[in-house]
Short mmCIF file of C-alpha atoms in Angstrom, two decimals:
data_model
loop_
_atom_site.label_atom_id
_atom_site.label_comp_id
_atom_site.label_asym_id
_atom_site.label_seq_id
_atom_site.Cartn_x
_atom_site.Cartn_y
_atom_site.Cartn_z
CA UNK A 1 3.75 -19.02 -9.94
CA UNK A 2 3.88 -19.26 -6.17
CA UNK A 3 1.91 -16.72 -4.15
CA UNK A 4 2.66 -16.08 -0.48
CA UNK A 5 0.25 -13.76 1.32
CA UNK A 6 0.87 -11.37 4.21
CA UNK A 7 -0.72 -10.65 7.54
CA UNK A 8 -4.35 -11.39 7.06
CA UNK A 9 -4.08 -15.08 6.30
CA UNK A 10 -5.97 -15.52 3.03
CA UNK A 11 -4.10 -17.60 0.49
CA UNK A 12 -6.28 -16.61 -2.47
CA UNK A 13 -8.24 -13.52 -1.39
CA UNK A 14 -5.04 -11.53 -0.85
CA UNK A 15 -4.44 -11.70 -4.59
CA UNK A 16 -7.97 -10.90 -5.68
CA UNK A 17 -8.27 -11.40 -9.43
CA UNK A 18 -4.95 -13.14 -10.02
CA UNK A 19 -6.81 -16.45 -9.82
CA UNK A 20 -8.97 -15.55 -12.82
CA UNK A 21 -6.19 -13.82 -14.79
CA UNK A 22 -6.08 -16.63 -17.31
CA UNK A 23 -9.12 -15.14 -18.93
CA UNK A 24 -7.33 -11.90 -19.72
CA UNK A 25 -3.94 -12.93 -20.97
CA UNK A 26 -2.35 -15.96 -22.68
CA UNK A 27 0.75 -15.78 -20.48
CA UNK A 28 -1.44 -16.22 -17.42
CA UNK A 29 -3.54 -18.86 -19.10
CA UNK A 30 -0.38 -20.95 -19.45
CA UNK A 31 0.54 -20.43 -15.80
CA UNK A 32 -0.27 -22.79 -12.97
CA UNK A 33 -0.73 -20.88 -9.74
CA UNK A 34 0.08 -22.15 -6.27
CA UNK A 35 -1.41 -20.10 -3.44
CA UNK A 36 0.39 -20.79 -0.17
CA UNK A 37 -1.65 -20.42 3.00
CA UNK A 38 -0.48 -20.13 6.60
CA UNK A 39 -1.77 -18.64 9.85
CA UNK A 40 0.07 -15.35 10.24
CA UNK A 41 -1.18 -14.89 13.80
CA UNK A 42 0.13 -18.28 14.97
CA UNK A 43 2.99 -19.52 12.81
CA UNK A 44 6.63 -18.60 13.14
CA UNK A 45 7.98 -16.80 10.11
CA UNK A 46 11.00 -19.08 9.96
CA UNK A 47 8.76 -22.15 10.13
CA UNK A 48 6.62 -20.94 7.22
CA UNK A 49 9.76 -20.16 5.22
CA UNK A 50 11.05 -23.63 5.95
CA UNK A 51 7.72 -25.15 4.91
CA UNK A 52 7.75 -23.28 1.59
CA UNK A 53 11.35 -24.22 0.89
CA UNK A 54 11.04 -27.90 1.72
CA UNK A 55 7.63 -28.52 0.12
CA UNK A 56 8.12 -26.71 -3.14
CA UNK A 57 9.54 -29.88 -4.72
CA UNK A 58 6.05 -31.39 -4.62
CA UNK A 59 4.87 -28.68 -7.03
CA UNK A 60 7.99 -27.83 -9.05
CA UNK A 61 9.55 -28.63 -11.46
CA UNK A 62 6.72 -31.04 -12.29
CA UNK A 63 3.03 -30.30 -11.73
CA UNK A 64 1.55 -31.65 -8.51
CA UNK A 65 0.08 -35.01 -9.46
CA UNK A 66 -2.83 -35.11 -6.96
CA UNK A 67 -4.00 -31.69 -8.17
CA UNK A 68 -3.73 -32.70 -11.82
CA UNK A 69 -6.06 -35.66 -11.50
CA UNK A 70 -9.32 -35.49 -9.58
CA UNK A 71 -11.45 -38.58 -9.77
CA UNK A 72 -9.85 -39.58 -13.07
CA UNK A 73 -10.38 -36.14 -14.61
CA UNK A 74 -7.57 -33.80 -15.66
CA UNK A 75 -7.64 -30.08 -16.47
CA UNK A 76 -5.52 -30.50 -19.59
CA UNK A 77 -3.92 -33.18 -21.75
CA UNK A 78 -0.33 -32.63 -20.63
CA UNK A 79 0.00 -32.73 -16.85
CA UNK A 80 3.55 -34.02 -16.57
CA UNK A 81 5.86 -31.76 -18.59
CA UNK A 82 8.10 -29.80 -16.22
CA UNK A 83 7.49 -26.09 -15.88
CA UNK A 84 9.66 -23.75 -17.91
CA UNK A 85 9.75 -20.94 -15.34
CA UNK A 86 9.17 -20.36 -11.63
CA UNK A 87 8.10 -17.02 -10.20
CA UNK A 88 7.64 -16.34 -6.50
CA UNK A 89 5.34 -13.48 -5.56
CA UNK A 90 5.19 -12.29 -1.97
CA UNK A 91 3.10 -9.61 -0.36
CA UNK A 92 4.08 -7.91 2.90
CA UNK A 93 4.98 -10.60 5.43
CA UNK A 94 4.90 -13.10 2.59
CA UNK A 95 7.79 -11.22 1.03
CA UNK A 96 9.88 -11.77 4.13
CA UNK A 97 8.92 -15.44 4.17
CA UNK A 98 10.18 -15.86 0.61
CA UNK A 99 13.38 -13.96 1.29
CA UNK A 100 14.11 -16.18 4.26
CA UNK A 101 13.35 -19.33 2.31
CA UNK A 102 15.68 -18.33 -0.51
CA UNK A 103 18.49 -17.25 1.79
CA UNK A 104 18.23 -20.54 3.65
CA UNK A 105 18.31 -22.52 0.41
CA UNK A 106 21.42 -20.64 -0.73
CA UNK A 107 23.14 -21.17 2.61
CA UNK A 108 22.23 -24.85 2.50
CA UNK A 109 23.84 -25.20 -0.92
CA UNK A 110 27.10 -23.68 0.29
CA UNK A 111 27.12 -25.81 3.43
CA UNK A 112 26.41 -28.96 1.45
CA UNK A 113 29.14 -28.21 -1.07
CA UNK A 114 31.60 -27.64 1.75
CA UNK A 115 30.61 -30.94 3.34
CA UNK A 116 30.72 -32.76 0.01
CA UNK A 117 27.01 -33.57 0.22
CA UNK A 118 24.21 -33.15 -2.24
CA UNK A 119 22.16 -30.08 -1.33
CA UNK A 120 18.43 -30.55 -0.80
CA UNK A 121 15.38 -28.35 -1.28
CA UNK A 122 17.03 -26.15 -3.85
CA UNK A 123 13.97 -25.70 -6.08
CA UNK A 124 13.19 -22.24 -4.75
CA UNK A 125 16.52 -20.97 -6.05
CA UNK A 126 15.06 -21.26 -9.54
CA UNK A 127 12.47 -18.62 -8.68
CA UNK A 128 12.34 -15.06 -9.87
CA UNK A 129 11.56 -13.10 -6.74
CA UNK A 130 8.95 -10.36 -7.08
CA UNK A 131 7.60 -8.65 -4.01
CA UNK A 132 4.73 -6.30 -3.26
CA UNK A 133 5.42 -3.98 -0.31
CA UNK A 134 7.49 -6.60 1.51
CA UNK A 135 7.86 -6.44 5.28
CA UNK A 136 11.61 -7.07 5.13
CA UNK A 137 12.40 -3.90 7.11
CA UNK A 138 9.63 -4.37 9.65
CA UNK A 139 6.67 -2.30 10.77
CA UNK A 140 6.63 1.44 10.47
CA UNK A 141 6.64 3.35 13.79
CA UNK A 142 2.92 4.03 13.40
CA UNK A 143 2.52 0.54 11.96
CA UNK A 144 0.10 -0.88 14.50
CA UNK A 145 -2.80 1.31 13.47
CA UNK A 146 -1.91 1.02 9.81
CA UNK A 147 -1.87 -2.73 10.25
CA UNK A 148 -5.37 -2.68 11.73
CA UNK A 149 -6.54 -0.78 8.71
CA UNK A 150 -4.76 -3.12 6.31
CA UNK A 151 -5.30 -6.45 8.02
CA UNK A 152 -8.30 -6.08 10.25
CA UNK A 153 -8.72 -5.73 13.98
CA UNK A 154 -8.86 -9.45 14.73
CA UNK A 155 -5.51 -10.24 13.14
CA UNK A 156 -3.67 -7.46 14.95
CA UNK A 157 -5.26 -8.12 18.34
CA UNK A 158 -4.44 -11.80 18.09
CA UNK A 159 -0.86 -11.17 16.94
CA UNK A 160 -0.31 -8.76 19.81
CA UNK A 161 -1.96 -10.73 22.59
CA UNK A 162 -0.15 -13.90 21.59
CA UNK A 163 3.09 -11.97 20.93
CA UNK A 164 3.23 -14.08 17.82
CA UNK A 165 6.31 -14.32 15.66
CA UNK A 166 4.71 -12.02 13.10
CA UNK A 167 4.47 -9.31 15.77
CA UNK A 168 7.81 -9.67 17.58
CA UNK A 169 9.91 -10.49 14.54
CA UNK A 170 8.62 -7.51 12.61
CA UNK A 171 9.73 -4.93 15.12
CA UNK A 172 12.46 -2.96 13.35
CA UNK A 173 15.89 -4.23 14.29
CA UNK A 174 14.66 -7.67 15.34
CA UNK A 175 17.00 -10.62 15.12
CA UNK A 176 15.01 -12.14 12.27
CA UNK A 177 15.01 -8.99 10.15
CA UNK A 178 18.69 -8.33 10.71
CA UNK A 179 19.86 -11.88 10.04
CA UNK A 180 17.68 -12.29 6.96
CA UNK A 181 19.00 -9.08 5.52
CA UNK A 182 22.64 -9.85 6.37
CA UNK A 183 22.48 -13.35 4.94
CA UNK A 184 20.78 -12.19 1.77
CA UNK A 185 23.27 -9.40 1.17
CA UNK A 186 26.22 -11.70 1.82
CA UNK A 187 24.91 -14.44 -0.44
CA UNK A 188 23.40 -12.36 -3.25
CA UNK A 189 26.74 -11.81 -5.09
CA UNK A 190 26.92 -15.60 -5.54
CA UNK A 191 23.19 -16.21 -5.86
CA UNK A 192 21.71 -13.45 -8.00
CA UNK A 193 18.25 -14.98 -7.63
CA UNK A 194 18.17 -13.55 -4.10
CA UNK A 195 17.89 -10.09 -5.62
CA UNK A 196 14.27 -9.05 -5.45
CA UNK A 197 12.22 -6.85 -7.70
CA UNK A 198 9.88 -4.78 -5.57
CA UNK A 199 6.73 -2.78 -6.10
CA UNK A 200 5.92 -0.47 -3.19
CA UNK A 201 2.57 1.06 -2.43
CA UNK A 202 2.51 4.80 -2.00
CA UNK A 203 1.61 5.58 0.66
CA UNK A 204 2.50 2.49 2.63
CA UNK A 205 1.52 3.10 6.23
CA UNK A 206 2.25 -0.39 7.50
CA UNK A 207 5.83 -1.40 6.66
CA UNK A 208 9.12 0.42 6.23
CA UNK A 209 9.79 0.90 2.53
CA UNK A 210 13.43 -0.11 2.56
CA UNK A 211 14.98 -2.55 0.13
CA UNK A 212 18.15 -4.55 0.65
CA UNK A 213 21.33 -3.15 -0.87
CA UNK A 214 21.48 -6.09 -3.25
CA UNK A 215 17.93 -5.70 -4.57
CA UNK A 216 17.07 -4.14 -7.87
CA UNK A 217 15.96 -0.53 -7.68
CA UNK A 218 12.36 -0.62 -6.54
CA UNK A 219 9.27 0.67 -8.27
CA UNK A 220 6.44 2.56 -6.61
CA UNK A 221 2.79 2.89 -7.48
CA UNK A 222 0.75 5.84 -6.26
CA UNK A 223 -2.78 5.74 -4.91
CA UNK A 224 -2.52 2.17 -3.76
CA UNK A 225 -2.37 1.14 -0.15
CA UNK A 226 -0.35 -1.56 1.53
CA UNK A 227 -3.21 -4.03 1.12
CA UNK A 228 -4.37 -3.08 -2.39
CA UNK A 229 -0.95 -2.87 -4.09
CA UNK A 230 -1.03 -6.58 -4.99
CA UNK A 231 -4.68 -6.84 -6.03
CA UNK A 232 -5.35 -6.54 -9.75
CA UNK A 233 -8.75 -5.48 -11.00
CA UNK A 234 -10.10 -4.14 -14.27
CA UNK A 235 -8.89 -0.63 -13.41
CA UNK A 236 -5.51 -1.64 -11.96
CA UNK A 237 -3.68 -4.18 -14.08
CA UNK A 238 -0.14 -3.39 -12.84
CA UNK A 239 0.10 -6.38 -10.44
CA UNK A 240 -0.45 -8.74 -13.36
CA UNK A 241 2.23 -7.06 -15.46
CA UNK A 242 4.64 -6.85 -12.53
CA UNK A 243 4.01 -10.46 -11.63
CA UNK A 244 4.72 -11.60 -15.17
CA UNK A 245 7.74 -9.38 -15.90
CA UNK A 246 9.02 -7.91 -12.63
CA UNK A 247 8.77 -4.41 -14.13
CA UNK A 248 6.28 -1.68 -14.82
CA UNK A 249 5.04 -1.44 -18.42
CA UNK B 1 -9.46 -37.88 -19.43
CA UNK B 2 -9.38 -34.12 -19.94
CA UNK B 3 -12.67 -32.50 -19.10
CA UNK B 4 -12.43 -29.06 -17.61
CA UNK B 5 -16.02 -28.63 -16.38
CA UNK B 6 -15.93 -32.08 -14.79
CA UNK B 7 -12.52 -31.30 -13.24
CA UNK B 8 -14.00 -28.16 -11.73
CA UNK B 9 -16.92 -30.17 -10.39
CA UNK B 10 -14.61 -32.64 -8.69
CA UNK B 11 -12.60 -29.78 -7.19
CA UNK B 12 -15.83 -28.20 -5.95
CA UNK B 13 -16.96 -31.45 -4.34
CA UNK B 14 -13.60 -31.74 -2.57
CA UNK B 15 -13.84 -28.19 -1.22
CA UNK B 16 -17.53 -27.67 -0.56
CA UNK B 17 -19.19 -31.01 0.04
CA UNK B 18 -16.71 -33.56 1.34
CA UNK B 19 -15.51 -31.58 4.41
CA UNK B 20 -19.07 -31.22 5.74
CA UNK B 21 -20.02 -34.80 4.94
CA UNK B 22 -16.87 -35.95 6.69
CA UNK B 23 -17.72 -33.85 9.73
CA UNK B 24 -21.20 -35.34 9.97
CA UNK B 25 -19.76 -38.84 9.69
CA UNK B 26 -17.09 -38.21 12.31
CA UNK B 27 -19.54 -36.60 14.73
CA UNK B 28 -22.72 -38.69 14.40
CA UNK B 29 -24.16 -37.18 17.59
CA UNK B 30 -24.11 -33.71 16.02
CA UNK B 31 -25.78 -35.14 12.93
CA UNK B 32 -28.44 -37.04 14.86
CA UNK B 33 -29.22 -34.13 17.19
CA UNK B 34 -29.76 -31.88 14.19
CA UNK B 35 -31.97 -34.47 12.47
CA UNK B 36 -34.01 -34.83 15.65
CA UNK B 37 -34.52 -31.10 15.90
CA UNK B 38 -35.57 -30.85 12.29
CA UNK B 39 -37.97 -33.75 12.75
CA UNK B 40 -39.50 -32.08 15.79
CA UNK B 41 -39.86 -28.73 13.99
CA UNK B 42 -38.28 -26.97 16.96
CA UNK B 43 -36.46 -23.99 15.60
CA UNK B 44 -37.21 -20.97 17.72
CA UNK B 45 -36.37 -19.59 21.12
CA UNK B 46 -34.76 -21.82 23.71
CA UNK B 47 -36.25 -25.03 22.44
CA UNK B 48 -33.12 -26.29 20.82
CA UNK B 49 -32.11 -29.89 20.94
CA UNK B 50 -28.82 -29.63 22.73
CA UNK B 51 -25.85 -30.20 20.48
CA UNK B 52 -27.81 -29.71 17.27
CA UNK B 53 -26.00 -26.51 16.31
CA UNK B 54 -22.94 -28.20 14.84
CA UNK B 55 -24.99 -30.51 12.65
CA UNK B 56 -27.41 -27.81 11.55
CA UNK B 57 -24.60 -25.54 10.40
CA UNK B 58 -23.07 -28.26 8.27
CA UNK B 59 -26.41 -29.22 6.79
CA UNK B 60 -27.14 -25.63 5.82
CA UNK B 61 -23.73 -25.42 4.16
CA UNK B 62 -24.57 -28.56 2.19
CA UNK B 63 -27.86 -27.01 1.07
CA UNK B 64 -25.87 -23.97 0.01
CA UNK B 65 -23.45 -26.16 -1.96
CA UNK B 66 -26.39 -27.57 -3.95
CA UNK B 67 -27.32 -24.02 -4.89
CA UNK B 68 -23.74 -23.32 -5.99
CA UNK B 69 -23.85 -26.45 -8.14
CA UNK B 70 -27.00 -25.25 -9.84
CA UNK B 71 -25.52 -21.78 -10.36
CA UNK B 72 -22.41 -23.36 -11.84
CA UNK B 73 -24.39 -25.55 -14.20
CA UNK B 74 -26.40 -22.61 -15.51
CA UNK B 75 -23.20 -20.62 -16.06
CA UNK B 76 -21.59 -23.49 -17.94
CA UNK B 77 -18.95 -23.77 -15.26
CA UNK B 78 -20.01 -27.25 -14.16
CA UNK B 79 -21.38 -29.98 -16.42
CA UNK B 80 -25.04 -30.93 -16.38
CA UNK B 81 -24.47 -34.46 -17.57
CA UNK B 82 -22.16 -35.84 -14.88
CA UNK B 83 -23.98 -35.33 -11.64
CA UNK B 84 -22.81 -35.30 -8.08
CA UNK B 85 -24.10 -38.25 -6.08
CA UNK B 86 -27.20 -37.45 -4.07
CA UNK B 87 -26.32 -36.13 -0.61
CA UNK B 88 -27.77 -38.31 2.12
CA UNK B 89 -27.42 -37.43 5.80
CA UNK B 90 -27.96 -40.34 8.11
CA UNK B 91 -30.58 -42.01 5.96
CA UNK B 92 -32.29 -38.80 4.98
CA UNK B 93 -31.76 -37.26 1.56
CA UNK B 94 -30.70 -33.62 1.84
CA UNK B 95 -33.53 -32.61 -0.48
CA UNK B 96 -36.02 -33.66 2.17
CA UNK B 97 -34.29 -31.54 4.79
CA UNK B 98 -33.84 -28.49 2.60
CA UNK B 99 -37.37 -27.18 3.16
CA UNK B 100 -36.98 -27.22 6.94
CA UNK B 101 -33.46 -25.84 6.77
CA UNK B 102 -35.00 -22.99 4.79
CA UNK B 103 -35.90 -21.49 8.18
CA UNK B 104 -32.21 -20.63 8.47
CA UNK B 105 -31.18 -20.16 4.87
CA UNK B 106 -34.22 -18.75 3.15
CA UNK B 107 -34.73 -19.68 -0.50
CA UNK B 108 -31.38 -20.31 -2.20
CA UNK B 109 -32.39 -21.96 -5.44
CA UNK B 110 -32.94 -18.81 -7.42
CA UNK B 111 -32.14 -18.00 -11.00
CA UNK B 112 -28.43 -17.42 -11.43
CA UNK B 113 -28.64 -17.55 -15.17
CA UNK B 114 -26.61 -14.38 -15.50
CA UNK B 115 -23.70 -15.70 -13.42
CA UNK B 116 -20.47 -15.03 -15.26
CA UNK B 117 -18.19 -18.09 -15.11
CA UNK B 118 -15.13 -15.91 -14.36
CA UNK B 119 -16.86 -14.21 -11.45
CA UNK B 120 -18.18 -17.55 -10.26
CA UNK B 121 -14.70 -19.06 -10.28
CA UNK B 122 -13.25 -16.20 -8.25
CA UNK B 123 -16.16 -16.20 -5.85
CA UNK B 124 -15.92 -19.95 -5.25
CA UNK B 125 -12.23 -19.61 -4.41
CA UNK B 126 -12.98 -16.80 -1.95
CA UNK B 127 -15.88 -18.67 -0.37
CA UNK B 128 -13.82 -21.81 0.15
CA UNK B 129 -11.14 -20.03 2.11
CA UNK B 130 -13.57 -17.69 3.87
CA UNK B 131 -15.05 -20.56 5.87
CA UNK B 132 -12.29 -20.61 8.45
CA UNK B 133 -12.75 -22.38 11.79
CA UNK B 134 -13.35 -19.01 13.45
CA UNK B 135 -15.98 -18.07 10.89
CA UNK B 136 -17.74 -21.42 11.23
CA UNK B 137 -17.80 -21.02 14.99
CA UNK B 138 -19.14 -17.47 14.68
CA UNK B 139 -21.96 -18.61 12.41
CA UNK B 140 -22.75 -21.58 14.62
CA UNK B 141 -22.99 -19.46 17.75
CA UNK B 142 -24.94 -16.61 16.17
CA UNK B 143 -27.44 -18.62 14.17
CA UNK B 144 -27.75 -22.09 15.71
CA UNK B 145 -26.50 -22.20 19.31
CA UNK B 146 -28.72 -22.11 22.34
CA UNK B 147 -28.80 -19.07 24.60
CA UNK B 148 -26.78 -20.57 27.46
CA UNK B 149 -23.87 -21.39 25.21
CA UNK B 150 -24.02 -17.99 23.52
CA UNK B 151 -23.94 -16.25 26.88
CA UNK B 152 -21.04 -18.30 28.18
CA UNK B 153 -18.92 -17.76 25.08
CA UNK B 154 -19.46 -14.02 24.79
CA UNK B 155 -18.70 -13.59 28.48
CA UNK B 156 -15.34 -15.26 27.91
CA UNK B 157 -14.51 -12.79 25.18
CA UNK B 158 -15.75 -9.83 27.21
CA UNK B 159 -13.50 -10.83 30.11
CA UNK B 160 -10.45 -10.93 27.86
CA UNK B 161 -11.34 -7.59 26.32
CA UNK B 162 -11.80 -5.98 29.74
CA UNK B 163 -8.47 -7.40 30.90
CA UNK B 164 -6.73 -6.08 27.82
CA UNK B 165 -8.14 -2.61 28.40
CA UNK B 166 -6.92 -2.63 32.02
CA UNK B 167 -3.55 -4.20 31.20
CA UNK B 168 -2.37 -3.25 27.71
CA UNK B 169 0.89 -5.12 28.28
CA UNK B 170 -0.83 -8.42 28.86
CA UNK B 171 0.00 -11.62 26.96
CA UNK B 172 -2.69 -14.29 26.58
CA UNK B 173 -2.14 -18.04 26.39
CA UNK B 174 -2.93 -19.88 23.20
CA UNK B 175 -5.96 -21.77 24.47
CA UNK B 176 -7.60 -18.58 25.74
CA UNK B 177 -7.10 -16.93 22.37
CA UNK B 178 -8.52 -19.99 20.60
CA UNK B 179 -11.69 -19.70 22.68
CA UNK B 180 -12.33 -16.11 21.60
CA UNK B 181 -11.08 -16.41 18.04
CA UNK B 182 -14.69 -16.37 16.76
CA UNK B 183 -15.16 -12.80 18.05
CA UNK B 184 -11.88 -11.62 16.56
CA UNK B 185 -12.04 -13.34 13.19
CA UNK B 186 -15.64 -14.44 12.67
CA UNK B 187 -17.69 -11.31 11.84
CA UNK B 188 -18.33 -10.27 8.26
CA UNK B 189 -15.98 -7.31 8.31
CA UNK B 190 -13.11 -9.64 9.19
CA UNK B 191 -13.87 -11.90 6.23
CA UNK B 192 -14.94 -9.57 3.45
CA UNK B 193 -12.99 -6.63 2.17
CA UNK B 194 -16.02 -4.42 1.83
CA UNK B 195 -19.75 -4.39 2.22
CA UNK B 196 -20.31 -5.36 -1.39
CA UNK B 197 -24.00 -5.61 -2.35
CA UNK B 198 -23.11 -8.03 -5.17
CA UNK B 199 -22.23 -10.61 -2.50
CA UNK B 200 -25.98 -10.92 -1.91
CA UNK B 201 -26.35 -12.49 -5.36
CA UNK B 202 -24.64 -15.66 -4.33
CA UNK B 203 -25.96 -18.76 -2.52
CA UNK B 204 -23.81 -17.83 0.46
CA UNK B 205 -25.98 -14.79 1.18
CA UNK B 206 -27.84 -16.55 4.00
CA UNK B 207 -24.69 -16.28 6.11
CA UNK B 208 -24.03 -12.63 5.27
CA UNK B 209 -25.02 -10.34 8.10
CA UNK B 210 -26.64 -7.91 5.70
CA UNK B 211 -29.28 -10.55 4.89
CA UNK B 212 -30.12 -11.48 8.46
CA UNK B 213 -32.89 -8.96 8.88
CA UNK B 214 -34.94 -11.19 6.55
CA UNK B 215 -34.72 -14.19 8.90
CA UNK B 216 -37.02 -15.04 11.80
CA UNK B 217 -34.22 -16.24 14.00
CA UNK B 218 -32.32 -12.94 13.62
CA UNK B 219 -34.10 -11.36 16.58
CA UNK B 220 -32.58 -13.97 18.88
CA UNK B 221 -29.16 -13.31 17.46
CA UNK B 222 -29.34 -9.52 17.77
CA UNK B 223 -28.42 -9.41 21.44
CA UNK B 224 -25.33 -11.51 20.79
CA UNK B 225 -24.39 -9.44 17.75
CA UNK B 226 -24.57 -6.30 19.84
CA UNK B 227 -22.36 -7.79 22.52
CA UNK B 228 -19.84 -8.96 19.92
CA UNK B 229 -19.76 -5.46 18.50
CA UNK B 230 -19.17 -3.85 21.90
CA UNK B 231 -16.51 -6.41 22.73
CA UNK B 232 -14.67 -5.64 19.52
CA UNK B 233 -14.88 -1.93 20.26
CA UNK B 234 -13.09 -2.62 23.54
CA UNK B 235 -10.37 -4.55 21.73
CA UNK B 236 -10.05 -1.72 19.26
CA UNK B 237 -9.66 0.86 22.01
CA UNK B 238 -7.07 -1.28 23.75
CA UNK B 239 -4.99 -1.83 20.62
CA UNK B 240 -5.15 1.90 19.83
CA UNK B 241 -3.72 2.56 23.30
CA UNK B 242 -0.94 0.06 22.67
CA UNK B 243 -0.12 1.80 19.39
CA UNK B 244 -0.02 5.17 21.13
CA UNK B 245 2.17 3.86 23.95
CA UNK B 246 4.61 2.29 21.49
CA UNK B 247 4.81 5.49 19.54
CA UNK B 248 5.47 7.50 22.68
CA UNK B 249 8.07 4.99 23.81
CA UNK B 250 9.77 5.34 20.46
CA UNK B 251 9.80 9.11 20.73
CA UNK B 252 11.08 8.92 24.31
CA UNK B 253 13.83 6.54 23.29
CA UNK B 254 14.96 8.90 20.57
CA UNK B 255 14.98 11.78 23.01
CA UNK B 256 16.97 9.77 25.60
CA UNK B 257 19.47 8.68 22.99
CA UNK B 258 20.05 12.29 22.00
CA UNK B 259 20.29 13.41 25.60
CA UNK B 260 22.65 10.58 26.45
CA UNK B 261 24.93 11.50 23.59
CA UNK B 262 25.29 15.01 24.98
CA UNK B 263 25.90 13.70 28.52
CA UNK B 264 28.60 11.29 27.39
CA UNK B 265 30.39 14.07 25.59
CA UNK B 266 30.50 16.17 28.79
CA UNK B 267 31.64 13.21 30.98
CA UNK B 268 34.41 12.24 28.61
CA UNK B 269 35.75 15.73 28.56
CA UNK B 270 35.67 15.90 32.38
CA UNK B 271 37.38 12.49 32.65
CA UNK B 272 40.16 13.59 30.33
CA UNK B 273 40.77 16.69 32.46
CA UNK B 274 40.82 14.57 35.66
CA UNK B 275 43.31 12.10 34.19
CA UNK B 276 45.62 14.87 33.15
CA UNK B 277 45.39 16.45 36.61
CA UNK B 278 46.10 13.10 38.30
CA UNK B 279 49.09 12.40 36.13
CA UNK B 280 50.37 15.78 36.76
CA UNK B 281 49.97 15.35 40.52
CA UNK B 282 51.60 11.89 40.55
CA UNK B 283 54.65 12.99 38.76
CA UNK B 284 54.65 16.15 40.65
CA UNK B 285 54.65 17.98 37.46
CA UNK B 286 52.38 20.79 36.80
CA UNK B 287 49.60 21.80 39.16
CA UNK B 288 50.26 22.40 42.81
#
């Protein structure tokens, strides 16, 4: 399972108790988890998407060898059998990153087939795409203040003062949002894996809660905010169930 | 060889010990300045050995890592049998420095016998990624840096904040933002989701602001903390103004779009009438 965080830049903390979920459920115990980190205030969204797409082969379909052996010690007996399933979970901006990565992989396959070449970096097209309040339709009109509440003052100030990609590209109607949506909707009939399952927070005061036309009908969870929607805890187990199945119980 | 507790220990060493050891090896001056200060017992006021702050921070984090190891062993998370090699800094074992570093950290080797391995695992993951470059710089400046450096660095941030307030449309270059990143991303409320009292149970508590009132050096840091707080309030006010301006601009744009639609309708109608009149006049048909 690949986790891609949103605005605040914490690869693991975004997902709270996902990292210890193996103690609650056998399905999770049998899951290796890859938490992707990037600097949301500095990095271009397209660059992060490219990084995810091109580096996934190091971790899938076979387990990442350097992580499976530390000083001659392994976490389990079998560290080489390929994985049976790949799930990509994205929260907020991370959802947009994953969408872009998958659309680019699909486009690359078509281009390669047309050119008679072998496509590369196709691993991500094996993923089941499950998103928590994705930022694929950009910030809400009152998004700046909601973003401060969700992501912290420092992140928003830095994004704004740098005019980072995460700030400019998430203005509704931006080139990045429009092209990602158009490409996904054009390619999804051929590549059904581009269709996302989505769980929205209600209320979400940071991002526009719009899905693509080709997505599955979205689910909503009340009394969770944009930042808490993806964080399981003993009282809120839905993220674990949604992550594992793509649906509500 | 499959050995889960030992695997965890190796992962812990890679995350919590090796980065700081590597830093001290790559920057021997920082290491030696810190060792000199500790040897001279100079830890208060302005009597810092210049340049010691970087080394001291890393040494305190290594002392903290020893406490995590002990907590992990007691919780059954790490093995007792296979130990981590003794940490030696320069030629000085860390154990010998720990007592003097206690001026900064307070006692860390307390009984964590009730630590739940699941909670420990989650907390270790959070701690590892919480020590960002901005956070490290914040801690270094607040706890270990000399007054001159503290003053210079906070003044930089205050200048940017004041500029932002005056010019909400400003864009800042990357290097300027890097210099003030510690103010924006370093404080506790940028790192931790909430002011959770259970965080004080862990060996990292010495770097939690809520524990600083216990420390002798905290008085020196208070002035800087206050200035950081005021600086952040300025940034907050400026970003709130930006949000308000963008919202107003959005509303104005909607209003203009609506108004323009009405205007176009009127002009088109008038243009159609004019064309008809012209045609009529050219052909001499109609109006005279």
